[in-house]
CSV table of C-alpha atoms in Angstrom, one decimal:
chain,number,residue,atom,x,y,z
A,262,MET,CA,161.9,61.9,87.6
A,263,ALA,CA,160.8,60.7,91.3
A,264,GLU,CA,157.3,61.9,91.8
A,265,ILE,CA,156.1,64.4,94.9
A,266,THR,CA,153.7,63.5,96.9
A,267,PRO,CA,151.9,65.9,99.4
A,268,SER,CA,152.0,65.1,102.9
A,269,PRO,CA,149.1,64.0,105.0
A,270,GLY,CA,146.0,66.9,105.2
A,271,GLY,CA,147.5,68.1,101.7
A,272,SER,CA,150.7,70.2,102.4
A,273,PHE,CA,153.7,69.8,100.5
A,274,PRO,CA,156.6,69.0,102.5
A,275,GLU,CA,159.5,71.2,101.4
A,276,LYS,CA,157.6,74.2,101.5
A,277,GLU,CA,158.9,75.9,104.2
A,278,LYS,CA,162.9,75.2,102.5
A,279,ASN,CA,161.8,76.1,99.3
A,280,GLY,CA,160.4,79.0,100.4
A,281,LEU,CA,156.8,78.3,99.2
A,282,GLU,CA,154.8,79.0,102.6
A,283,ARG,CA,151.2,79.7,101.0
A,284,PRO,CA,150.5,83.4,101.9
A,285,GLY,CA,147.7,83.0,104.1
A,286,SER,CA,148.3,79.9,105.3
A,287,GLY,CA,148.0,80.5,109.3
A,288,HIS,CA,151.6,80.1,109.6
A,289,SER,CA,153.5,83.3,108.8
A,290,SER,CA,156.5,84.6,110.7
A,291,VAL,CA,155.3,87.4,111.4
A,292,GLU,CA,152.4,86.2,113.6
A,293,GLY,CA,154.6,83.8,115.2
A,294,ASP,CA,156.8,87.8,116.4
A,295,VAL,CA,153.5,89.3,116.8
A,296,ARG,CA,152.8,87.0,119.5
A,297,ALA,CA,156.2,86.4,121.2
A,298,SER,CA,156.7,90.2,121.5
A,299,ARG,CA,152.9,90.8,122.8
A,300,CYS,CA,153.1,94.1,121.5
A,301,PRO,CA,149.4,96.3,121.4
A,302,GLU,CA,149.1,96.1,117.8
A,303,TYR,CA,148.2,92.2,118.2
A,304,ASP,CA,144.5,92.1,118.6
A,305,PHE,CA,144.8,94.7,115.1
A,306,GLU,CA,146.7,92.4,113.2
A,307,ARG,CA,145.3,89.5,114.2
A,308,GLN,CA,141.9,90.5,113.0
A,309,LYS,CA,143.5,91.8,109.8
A,310,LEU,CA,145.0,88.5,109.2
A,311,ALA,CA,141.1,87.0,109.6
A,312,GLU,CA,139.5,90.0,107.7
A,313,GLY,CA,142.3,88.8,104.9
A,314,GLU,CA,142.3,85.5,104.7
A,315,ALA,CA,138.5,85.2,104.4
A,316,ALA,CA,137.9,87.8,101.9
A,317,PHE,CA,141.2,86.3,99.3
A,318,HIS,CA,138.8,83.1,99.9
A,319,GLN,CA,135.4,84.1,98.4
A,320,LEU,CA,135.3,82.9,94.7
A,321,GLY,CA,133.3,80.0,94.1
A,322,TRP,CA,133.1,78.3,90.8
A,323,LYS,CA,130.3,80.8,89.3
A,324,ARG,CA,132.5,83.2,89.9
A,325,LEU,CA,135.7,81.7,88.6
A,326,THR,CA,134.4,80.5,85.5
A,327,VAL,CA,133.3,85.2,84.9
A,328,VAL,CA,136.9,85.7,85.4
A,329,LEU,CA,138.2,82.7,83.5
A,330,ILE,CA,136.2,84.5,80.6
A,331,VAL,CA,136.8,87.7,82.1
A,332,THR,CA,141.0,86.1,80.6
A,333,ALA,CA,140.2,84.4,78.0
A,334,VAL,CA,137.1,86.0,75.6
A,335,ALA,CA,138.3,89.2,74.8
A,336,LEU,CA,138.0,91.5,71.4
A,337,GLY,CA,140.6,89.0,70.2
A,338,SER,CA,137.9,86.4,69.2
A,339,LEU,CA,136.7,88.9,67.2
A,340,SER,CA,140.3,88.2,65.2
A,341,LEU,CA,139.1,84.4,64.2
A,342,PRO,CA,137.2,85.5,61.5
A,343,ALA,CA,140.7,86.6,59.6
A,344,ALA,CA,141.9,83.7,60.8
A,345,PHE,CA,139.5,81.0,59.2
A,346,SER,CA,139.9,83.8,55.9
A,347,ALA,CA,143.4,82.6,55.8
A,348,LEU,CA,143.1,78.7,57.1
A,349,GLY,CA,139.2,78.3,54.8
A,350,MET,CA,136.1,77.8,56.5
A,351,VAL,CA,136.6,73.5,57.3
A,352,LEU,CA,140.2,74.0,59.0
A,353,GLY,CA,139.7,77.2,60.5
A,354,VAL,CA,136.5,74.7,62.1
A,355,ILE,CA,138.8,72.4,63.0
A,356,VAL,CA,141.6,73.9,64.3
A,357,SER,CA,138.8,75.9,66.4
A,358,VAL,CA,137.2,73.1,68.2
A,359,SER,CA,140.0,70.4,68.2
A,360,MET,CA,142.0,73.1,70.2
A,361,GLY,CA,139.6,74.2,72.7
A,362,LEU,CA,138.8,70.4,73.5
A,363,LEU,CA,142.8,70.3,74.0
A,364,ALA,CA,143.0,73.7,76.3
A,365,MET,CA,139.9,72.7,78.2
A,366,TYR,CA,142.0,69.6,78.8
A,367,CYS,CA,145.3,71.2,79.6
A,368,SER,CA,143.1,73.4,82.0
A,369,TYR,CA,141.6,70.4,84.1
A,370,VAL,CA,145.5,69.1,84.7
A,371,VAL,CA,146.2,72.4,86.1
A,372,GLY,CA,142.6,72.2,88.3
A,373,GLN,CA,144.2,68.8,89.4
A,374,VAL,CA,147.8,69.5,90.5
A,375,LYS,CA,146.4,72.9,92.3
A,376,VAL,CA,143.8,70.6,94.3
A,377,LYS,CA,146.6,67.9,94.9
A,378,TYR,CA,149.4,70.6,96.1
A,379,PRO,CA,146.9,73.8,97.7
A,380,HIS,CA,150.6,75.3,98.5
A,381,ILE,CA,150.7,76.4,94.4
A,382,ALA,CA,149.5,79.9,94.4
A,383,HIS,CA,150.7,80.6,90.9
A,384,TYR,CA,152.0,79.3,87.9
A,385,THR,CA,155.1,80.0,89.3
A,386,ASP,CA,155.3,77.8,92.1
A,387,ALA,CA,154.1,74.9,89.8
A,388,GLY,CA,157.6,76.1,88.2
A,389,ARG,CA,159.9,75.4,90.7
A,390,MET,CA,157.9,72.2,91.8
A,391,MET,CA,158.8,71.1,88.0
A,392,PHE,CA,162.5,72.5,87.4
A,393,GLY,CA,164.0,73.8,90.7
A,394,LYS,CA,164.6,77.1,91.8
A,395,TRP,CA,166.0,77.8,88.0
A,396,GLY,CA,162.5,76.9,86.8
A,397,TYR,CA,160.8,79.2,89.3
A,398,ILE,CA,162.9,82.0,88.1
A,399,ILE,CA,162.5,81.5,84.0
A,400,MET,CA,158.5,80.4,85.1
A,401,THR,CA,158.5,84.5,87.1
A,402,ILE,CA,160.3,86.0,83.8
A,403,MET,CA,157.6,84.2,81.5
A,404,PHE,CA,154.5,85.1,83.9
A,405,VAL,CA,154.9,88.3,84.8
A,406,LEU,CA,155.8,89.6,80.8
A,407,GLN,CA,153.0,87.8,79.1
A,408,LEU,CA,150.7,89.3,81.7
A,409,THR,CA,152.2,92.7,81.0
A,410,PHE,CA,152.7,92.6,77.6
A,411,THR,CA,148.9,91.5,77.4
A,412,THR,CA,148.0,93.9,79.4
A,413,ALA,CA,149.7,96.3,77.2
A,414,SER,CA,148.2,95.1,73.9
A,415,HIS,CA,144.9,96.2,75.9
A,416,VAL,CA,146.9,99.8,76.3
A,417,LEU,CA,146.4,99.1,71.9
A,418,THR,CA,143.1,98.1,71.9
A,419,GLY,CA,141.7,101.3,73.4
A,420,ALA,CA,143.4,103.5,71.0
A,421,ILE,CA,142.3,102.1,68.6
A,422,MET,CA,138.6,102.1,69.9
A,423,PHE,CA,139.3,105.8,70.2
A,424,GLY,CA,140.3,106.1,67.0
A,425,ASN,CA,137.7,105.2,65.3
A,426,LEU,CA,134.9,106.4,67.7
A,427,THR,CA,136.2,109.9,67.1
A,428,ASP,CA,137.6,109.7,63.7
A,429,ASN,CA,141.3,109.8,64.9
A,430,GLY,CA,140.1,113.1,66.6
A,431,ALA,CA,143.5,112.8,68.7
A,432,CYS,CA,146.9,112.0,68.8
A,433,THR,CA,146.7,108.2,69.1
A,434,VAL,CA,149.6,109.2,72.5
A,435,VAL,CA,146.3,110.8,73.9
A,436,PHE,CA,143.9,107.8,73.7
A,437,ALA,CA,146.5,105.4,74.6
A,438,VAL,CA,146.9,107.2,78.2
A,439,VAL,CA,143.3,107.5,78.6
A,440,SER,CA,143.5,104.1,77.9
A,441,GLY,CA,146.2,103.4,80.7
A,442,ILE,CA,144.4,105.5,83.1
A,443,LEU,CA,141.1,103.4,82.9
A,444,LEU,CA,142.6,99.8,83.2
A,445,PHE,CA,144.8,101.1,86.0
A,446,LEU,CA,141.5,102.5,87.6
A,447,LEU,CA,139.8,99.0,87.2
A,448,ALA,CA,142.4,96.8,88.9
A,449,ILE,CA,142.5,98.4,91.8
A,450,PRO,CA,139.9,95.9,93.3
A,451,PRO,CA,142.6,93.3,94.8
A,452,THR,CA,140.6,90.0,94.9
A,453,PHE,CA,139.1,87.9,91.9
A,454,SER,CA,136.2,87.9,93.8
A,455,GLU,CA,135.5,91.7,93.5
A,456,MET,CA,136.8,91.5,89.4
A,457,ALA,CA,133.7,88.9,89.1
A,458,ILE,CA,131.4,91.6,89.7
A,459,LEU,CA,133.3,93.4,86.8
A,460,GLY,CA,133.2,90.9,84.9
A,461,TYR,CA,129.8,90.1,84.7
A,462,ILE,CA,130.0,94.2,82.8
A,463,ASP,CA,132.3,92.5,80.7
A,464,PHE,CA,130.7,89.0,79.4
A,465,VAL,CA,127.4,91.3,78.5
A,466,SER,CA,129.3,93.4,76.6
A,467,ILE,CA,131.5,91.5,74.3
A,468,ILE,CA,128.2,89.0,73.7
A,469,GLY,CA,126.5,91.9,72.9
A,470,ALA,CA,129.8,93.6,70.4
A,471,ILE,CA,129.7,89.7,69.3
A,472,GLY,CA,126.1,90.1,68.6
A,473,ILE,CA,126.5,93.7,66.2
A,474,THR,CA,128.8,92.3,64.3
A,475,ILE,CA,128.4,89.2,63.2
A,476,ILE,CA,124.3,91.1,62.6
A,477,ALA,CA,125.6,93.8,60.9
A,478,THR,CA,128.2,91.6,58.6
A,479,GLY,CA,125.3,89.8,57.8
A,480,VAL,CA,122.7,92.2,57.2
A,481,GLN,CA,125.6,93.6,54.7
A,482,ALA,CA,126.1,90.5,52.7
A,483,HIS,CA,122.2,89.8,52.2
A,484,SER,CA,122.1,93.7,51.2
A,485,ALA,CA,124.8,93.8,48.9
A,486,GLU,CA,124.6,92.7,44.9
A,487,GLY,CA,124.1,89.6,44.8
A,488,GLY,CA,123.6,88.8,48.3
A,489,LEU,CA,125.5,86.2,50.2
A,490,ALA,CA,125.9,84.5,47.1
A,491,ALA,CA,128.4,87.0,46.5
A,492,VAL,CA,130.6,86.4,49.1
A,493,THR,CA,134.1,85.5,48.3
A,494,TRP,CA,134.9,82.6,51.4
A,495,SER,CA,136.0,79.3,50.7
A,496,ALA,CA,136.2,76.3,52.7
A,497,TYR,CA,139.7,75.8,51.6
A,498,PRO,CA,142.9,77.7,52.5
A,499,ARG,CA,143.6,81.0,50.8
A,500,GLU,CA,145.1,80.7,47.5
A,501,GLY,CA,149.1,81.0,47.7
A,502,LEU,CA,148.7,81.3,51.9
A,503,THR,CA,152.5,81.1,53.4
A,504,LEU,CA,153.5,78.6,56.0
A,505,HIS,CA,154.0,82.2,58.1
A,506,GLU,CA,150.3,83.6,57.3
A,507,GLY,CA,148.7,79.7,57.9
A,508,PHE,CA,150.6,79.4,60.9
A,509,ILE,CA,149.6,83.2,62.4
A,510,ALA,CA,146.2,82.3,61.5
A,511,VAL,CA,146.4,78.8,63.7
A,512,THR,CA,148.2,80.4,66.9
A,513,ASN,CA,145.0,83.4,66.8
A,514,ILE,CA,142.5,80.6,67.3
A,515,VAL,CA,145.0,79.1,69.7
A,516,PHE,CA,145.5,82.0,71.4
A,517,ALA,CA,142.5,82.7,71.9
A,518,TYR,CA,141.8,79.0,74.8
A,519,SER,CA,145.1,80.5,76.4
A,520,TYR,CA,143.2,80.9,79.8
A,521,ALA,CA,145.4,78.5,81.9
A,522,LEU,CA,148.3,81.2,82.4
A,523,CYS,CA,146.4,82.8,85.8
A,524,GLN,CA,144.0,79.9,86.7
A,525,PHE,CA,146.5,78.5,89.8
A,526,SER,CA,145.9,82.3,90.5
A,527,PHE,CA,142.4,82.4,90.7
A,528,MET,CA,141.8,79.4,91.9
A,529,ASP,CA,144.3,80.3,94.7
A,530,GLU,CA,140.7,82.2,96.2
A,531,MET,CA,138.8,79.5,95.9
A,532,HIS,CA,137.1,78.4,99.3
A,533,THR,CA,135.9,75.3,97.1
A,534,PRO,CA,138.7,74.4,95.0
A,535,THR,CA,137.5,71.1,94.4
A,536,ASP,CA,134.6,72.9,91.9
A,537,TYR,CA,136.8,73.7,89.6
A,538,PRO,CA,135.5,71.2,86.9
A,539,LYS,CA,132.3,72.9,86.6
A,540,ALA,CA,133.9,76.2,85.6
A,541,ILE,CA,136.2,74.6,83.2
A,542,PHE,CA,134.1,72.8,81.5
A,543,THR,CA,131.8,75.8,81.4
A,544,LEU,CA,133.9,77.9,80.0
A,545,GLY,CA,135.8,75.6,77.4
A,546,ILE,CA,132.2,75.1,76.3
A,547,PHE,CA,131.2,78.0,76.2
A,548,GLU,CA,134.2,79.3,74.2
A,549,ILE,CA,134.7,76.6,71.8
A,550,PHE,CA,130.4,77.5,70.3
A,551,LEU,CA,131.3,81.1,70.6
A,552,TYR,CA,134.9,81.0,69.2
A,553,THR,CA,134.1,78.9,65.8
A,554,LEU,CA,130.5,80.6,65.6
A,555,THR,CA,132.0,83.9,65.4
A,556,GLY,CA,134.7,82.7,63.4
A,557,ALA,CA,132.6,80.8,60.9
A,558,LEU,CA,130.0,83.4,60.4
A,559,VAL,CA,131.4,86.9,59.9
A,560,TYR,CA,133.4,84.7,57.6
A,561,ALA,CA,131.3,84.1,55.5
A,562,PHE,CA,128.8,87.5,55.9
A,563,VAL,CA,132.6,89.2,54.4
A,564,GLY,CA,134.5,87.1,52.9
A,565,HIS,CA,138.1,86.8,52.4
A,566,ASP,CA,138.4,91.2,52.8
A,567,VAL,CA,137.3,90.9,56.7
A,568,GLN,CA,139.5,92.9,58.8
A,569,ALA,CA,141.0,92.1,62.5
A,570,PRO,CA,139.1,92.7,64.4
A,571,ALA,CA,136.3,92.3,62.5
A,572,LEU,CA,133.8,94.3,64.0
A,573,LEU,CA,136.1,96.7,61.5
A,574,SER,CA,133.9,95.3,59.1
A,575,ALA,CA,130.7,96.1,60.1
A,576,GLY,CA,130.9,99.6,58.6
A,577,PRO,CA,131.6,103.1,59.3
A,578,MET,CA,128.9,103.8,61.7
A,579,MET,CA,128.4,99.8,63.1
A,580,SER,CA,131.8,99.5,63.7
A,581,LYS,CA,131.4,102.2,65.7
A,582,VAL,CA,128.5,101.0,68.1
A,583,ALA,CA,129.9,97.9,68.1
A,584,PHE,CA,133.5,99.5,69.7
A,585,GLY,CA,131.8,101.6,72.1
A,586,VAL,CA,129.6,98.3,73.3
A,587,ALA,CA,133.1,96.8,73.5
A,588,LEU,CA,134.5,99.3,75.9
A,589,PRO,CA,133.5,97.7,78.9
A,590,VAL,CA,135.2,94.1,77.8
A,591,ILE,CA,138.4,96.2,76.3
A,592,TYR,CA,138.9,97.9,79.6
A,593,ILE,CA,137.9,95.5,82.3
A,594,SER,CA,140.0,92.2,80.0
A,595,GLY,CA,142.6,94.5,80.4
A,596,SER,CA,143.2,95.3,83.4
A,597,ILE,CA,142.3,91.3,85.4
A,598,ASN,CA,146.1,90.8,83.7
A,599,THR,CA,147.4,93.5,86.2
A,600,VAL,CA,145.7,92.2,89.7
A,601,VAL,CA,147.2,89.1,88.1
A,602,CYS,CA,150.6,90.1,87.7
A,603,ALA,CA,150.3,92.5,90.8
A,604,ARG,CA,148.9,89.8,93.6
A,605,TYR,CA,151.5,88.2,92.6
A,606,ILE,CA,154.9,90.5,92.8
A,607,HIS,CA,152.7,92.2,95.9
A,608,GLY,CA,152.1,88.9,97.5
A,609,GLU,CA,155.7,87.6,97.3
A,610,TRP,CA,157.2,91.5,98.7
A,611,PHE,CA,154.9,90.8,101.8
A,612,LYS,CA,154.4,87.1,102.3
A,613,ASP,CA,155.3,87.9,105.1
A,614,SER,CA,153.1,90.6,106.9
A,615,VAL,CA,149.6,91.7,107.0
A,616,ILE,CA,150.4,93.9,104.0
A,617,ARG,CA,149.8,91.1,101.7
A,618,TYR,CA,145.8,91.3,102.1
A,619,VAL,CA,145.5,94.8,100.7
A,620,ASN,CA,143.3,95.7,103.9
A,621,THR,CA,145.5,98.1,105.9
A,622,PRO,CA,147.0,101.4,104.5
A,623,MET,CA,150.0,99.9,103.9
A,624,GLY,CA,148.7,97.6,101.7
A,625,TRP,CA,146.4,100.1,100.0
A,626,ILE,CA,150.0,102.7,99.3
A,627,THR,CA,151.6,99.2,98.8
A,628,TRP,CA,149.2,97.6,96.2
A,629,ILE,CA,148.1,100.8,94.1
A,630,GLY,CA,152.1,101.6,93.5
A,631,VAL,CA,152.5,98.1,92.2
A,632,ASP,CA,149.2,98.6,90.1
A,633,ALA,CA,150.8,101.8,88.7
A,634,ALA,CA,153.8,100.5,88.5
A,635,ILE,CA,152.6,98.1,86.4
A,636,THR,CA,150.3,100.3,84.0
A,637,LEU,CA,152.8,102.6,83.4
A,638,LEU,CA,155.3,99.4,82.4
A,639,ALA,CA,152.6,98.0,79.9
A,640,PHE,CA,152.1,101.7,78.6
A,641,ILE,CA,155.9,102.5,77.6
A,642,ILE,CA,156.2,99.4,76.4
A,643,ALA,CA,153.0,99.4,73.9
A,644,GLU,CA,153.8,103.4,73.1
A,645,ALA,CA,157.7,102.6,72.6
A,646,ILE,CA,158.5,99.6,70.4
A,647,PRO,CA,157.0,100.0,67.0
A,648,PHE,CA,156.2,96.6,65.9
A,649,PHE,CA,154.6,96.0,69.5
A,650,SER,CA,151.6,93.6,67.7
A,651,PRO,CA,154.1,91.1,66.6
A,652,LEU,CA,156.1,90.9,69.5
A,653,LEU,CA,153.0,90.4,71.0
A,654,ALA,CA,152.7,87.1,69.1
A,655,ILE,CA,156.6,86.1,69.7
A,656,CYS,CA,155.6,86.4,73.4
A,657,ALA,CA,152.2,84.5,73.4
A,658,ALA,CA,154.9,81.8,71.2
A,659,ILE,CA,156.8,80.8,74.2
A,660,PHE,CA,154.7,81.8,76.6
A,661,LEU,CA,151.5,80.2,76.2
A,662,SER,CA,152.2,77.4,74.3
A,663,GLY,CA,154.3,76.5,77.4
A,664,PHE,CA,151.0,77.5,80.1
A,665,THR,CA,149.1,76.7,78.4
A,666,PHE,CA,149.9,73.2,76.7
A,667,TYR,CA,152.9,71.7,77.2
A,668,PHE,CA,153.5,72.9,80.6
A,669,PRO,CA,150.6,71.0,81.9
A,670,ALA,CA,151.4,67.5,80.3
A,671,ILE,CA,154.8,67.6,81.8
A,672,MET,CA,152.7,68.2,85.1
A,673,TRP,CA,150.6,65.6,83.8
A,674,PHE,CA,153.5,62.6,83.8
A,675,MET,CA,155.6,64.0,87.0
A,676,PHE,CA,152.5,65.1,89.8
A,677,ILE,CA,148.8,63.3,88.1
A,678,LYS,CA,149.6,59.8,86.7
A,679,GLU,CA,148.8,57.4,89.4
A,680,GLY,CA,149.8,53.4,89.1
A,681,LYS,CA,150.5,51.0,85.9
A,682,TRP,CA,151.0,52.1,82.3
A,683,THR,CA,147.7,50.5,81.2
A,684,GLY,CA,143.8,51.6,81.1
A,685,TRP,CA,143.4,54.9,81.2
A,686,ASN,CA,146.7,55.9,82.1
A,687,LEU,CA,147.6,54.9,78.4
A,688,VAL,CA,144.6,57.0,76.8
A,689,LEU,CA,145.6,60.3,79.0
A,690,GLY,CA,149.1,59.7,78.8
A,691,ALA,CA,148.8,59.9,74.7
A,692,LEU,CA,147.2,63.0,75.0
A,693,ASN,CA,149.4,64.9,77.2
A,694,VAL,CA,151.4,63.7,74.5
A,695,VAL,CA,149.8,64.7,71.7
A,696,ALA,CA,149.6,67.9,74.1
A,697,PHE,CA,153.2,68.2,74.6
A,698,ILE,CA,153.9,68.3,70.9
A,699,VAL,CA,151.2,70.8,70.3
A,700,GLY,CA,153.0,73.3,72.7
A,701,MET,CA,156.2,72.5,71.9
A,702,THR,CA,155.0,73.2,67.3
A,703,ILE,CA,153.5,76.5,68.4
A,704,LEU,CA,156.7,77.2,69.9
A,705,GLY,CA,159.1,76.8,67.2
A,706,LEU,CA,156.6,77.5,64.7
A,707,GLY,CA,155.0,80.4,66.1
A,708,THR,CA,157.8,81.9,67.2
A,709,TYR,CA,159.0,81.1,63.6
A,710,SER,CA,155.8,83.1,62.0
A,711,ALA,CA,156.0,86.2,64.1
A,712,VAL,CA,159.9,87.0,63.2
A,713,GLU,CA,158.9,87.0,59.9
A,714,ASP,CA,155.9,89.2,60.3
A,715,ILE,CA,158.5,91.8,61.6
A,716,LYS,CA,161.0,91.1,58.9
A,717,ILE,CA,158.2,91.6,56.3
A,718,ARG,CA,156.6,94.8,58.3
A,719,TYR,CA,159.9,96.4,58.0
A,720,ASP,CA,161.2,95.7,54.2
A,721,THR,CA,157.1,96.8,53.5
A,722,GLY,CA,157.5,100.2,55.4
A,723,ALA,CA,154.8,99.0,57.7
A,724,VAL,CA,156.5,99.6,61.3
A,725,GLY,CA,155.3,103.0,62.5
A,726,LYS,CA,157.0,105.4,64.9
A,727,SER,CA,157.5,105.2,68.9
A,728,PHE,CA,154.9,107.2,70.1
A,729,GLY,CA,153.6,108.1,67.4
A,730,CYS,CA,150.4,110.6,66.2
A,731,ALA,CA,149.3,108.0,63.2
A,732,PRO,CA,146.5,105.8,63.5
A,733,LEU,CA,147.0,102.2,64.4
A,734,ALA,CA,144.0,101.5,62.4
């Protein structure tokens, strides 16, 4: 496999040939055409290009940390106590810590690739570098589908929340429509630095919801007959645990650390991309601490009966309070997936036009149109597919296993590793082999487990109806 190296200055030697010219690089064909024609609009367009380039490069490492937290830390973190219930306390902690450390390292590799090849704007460009034209096409399908399906999952989560808050006072489809509208409105800001402002609200929201859940379940356990000693938790895997049940629990933990999907997109907006390790290590350590503590404490307080998300185990009143506090995180974390997807699609369609910067009337019209189309598609997917949750698990197993683990491992061998196989190269080479094996294992067993889950749901009649009014939880 030939190593691809950047030319002096960090540019990619074949970017014109491969169509990988970075939007906003100052060398687009539209600028040349405008200069050549000397049309009266030249000054206006040049001004908008300069403003757009500045607006799309305002992200520092602190705000990068925030948008990564928005992407990674959502209500999915409250599914971890149920994963601990299946795996047992010991294995749950081991999987949570080890997968967190491995995901943090793989994210660091993604950052290394972005710094070395600054023309990469999204993960799709890395796909082209690794596997050529077909790699780009396949990676684009994976990238867009995963982001759209994640937005769809937030449509359903929002519907569950409204159902809980109103005691299922309306048809679930109505709640899903409201969720879709909120997700669309929050996805209108086109830059990640703007989304980072919402991210601070998101952060307070998820910490508040987790804190309420931990405190409420702890008080319940302490007040129950027998107190904490009567809680039925175990250090070891649940008795009678099947392979697919166990691996679904593992994948729930693994996917909570899957933030590398959007990392290229976020880093493309940084004014100092070399600062990215500060964000990666801050996020990684924070996630490991939060996830492990949440999974272990709530499982210890509730036991094997813990629900997913765990705030449903906080009691009727406190679950409503927790859902109310979690409202911002449901929609802000969901909308950032729409923004990443829309930035990719909009940027590709208008890569040779000032429209890509979303600072002209046509830029805003097209941007809002793309946002609306993605949100509408997410709503339809969420409501039309009666087994959406296990289907989402299949997509996560197929797509996120690569984006998080085995693609970074491949990129390290192709683009980062330099010199002979001695010293640190041997250590890092072994670590990347482990990342590749973990990713492929999740791809295989994760897909099997999700398919098996769909089969069991059909066999037990647990599959709902498309666009049904029945409560989701």
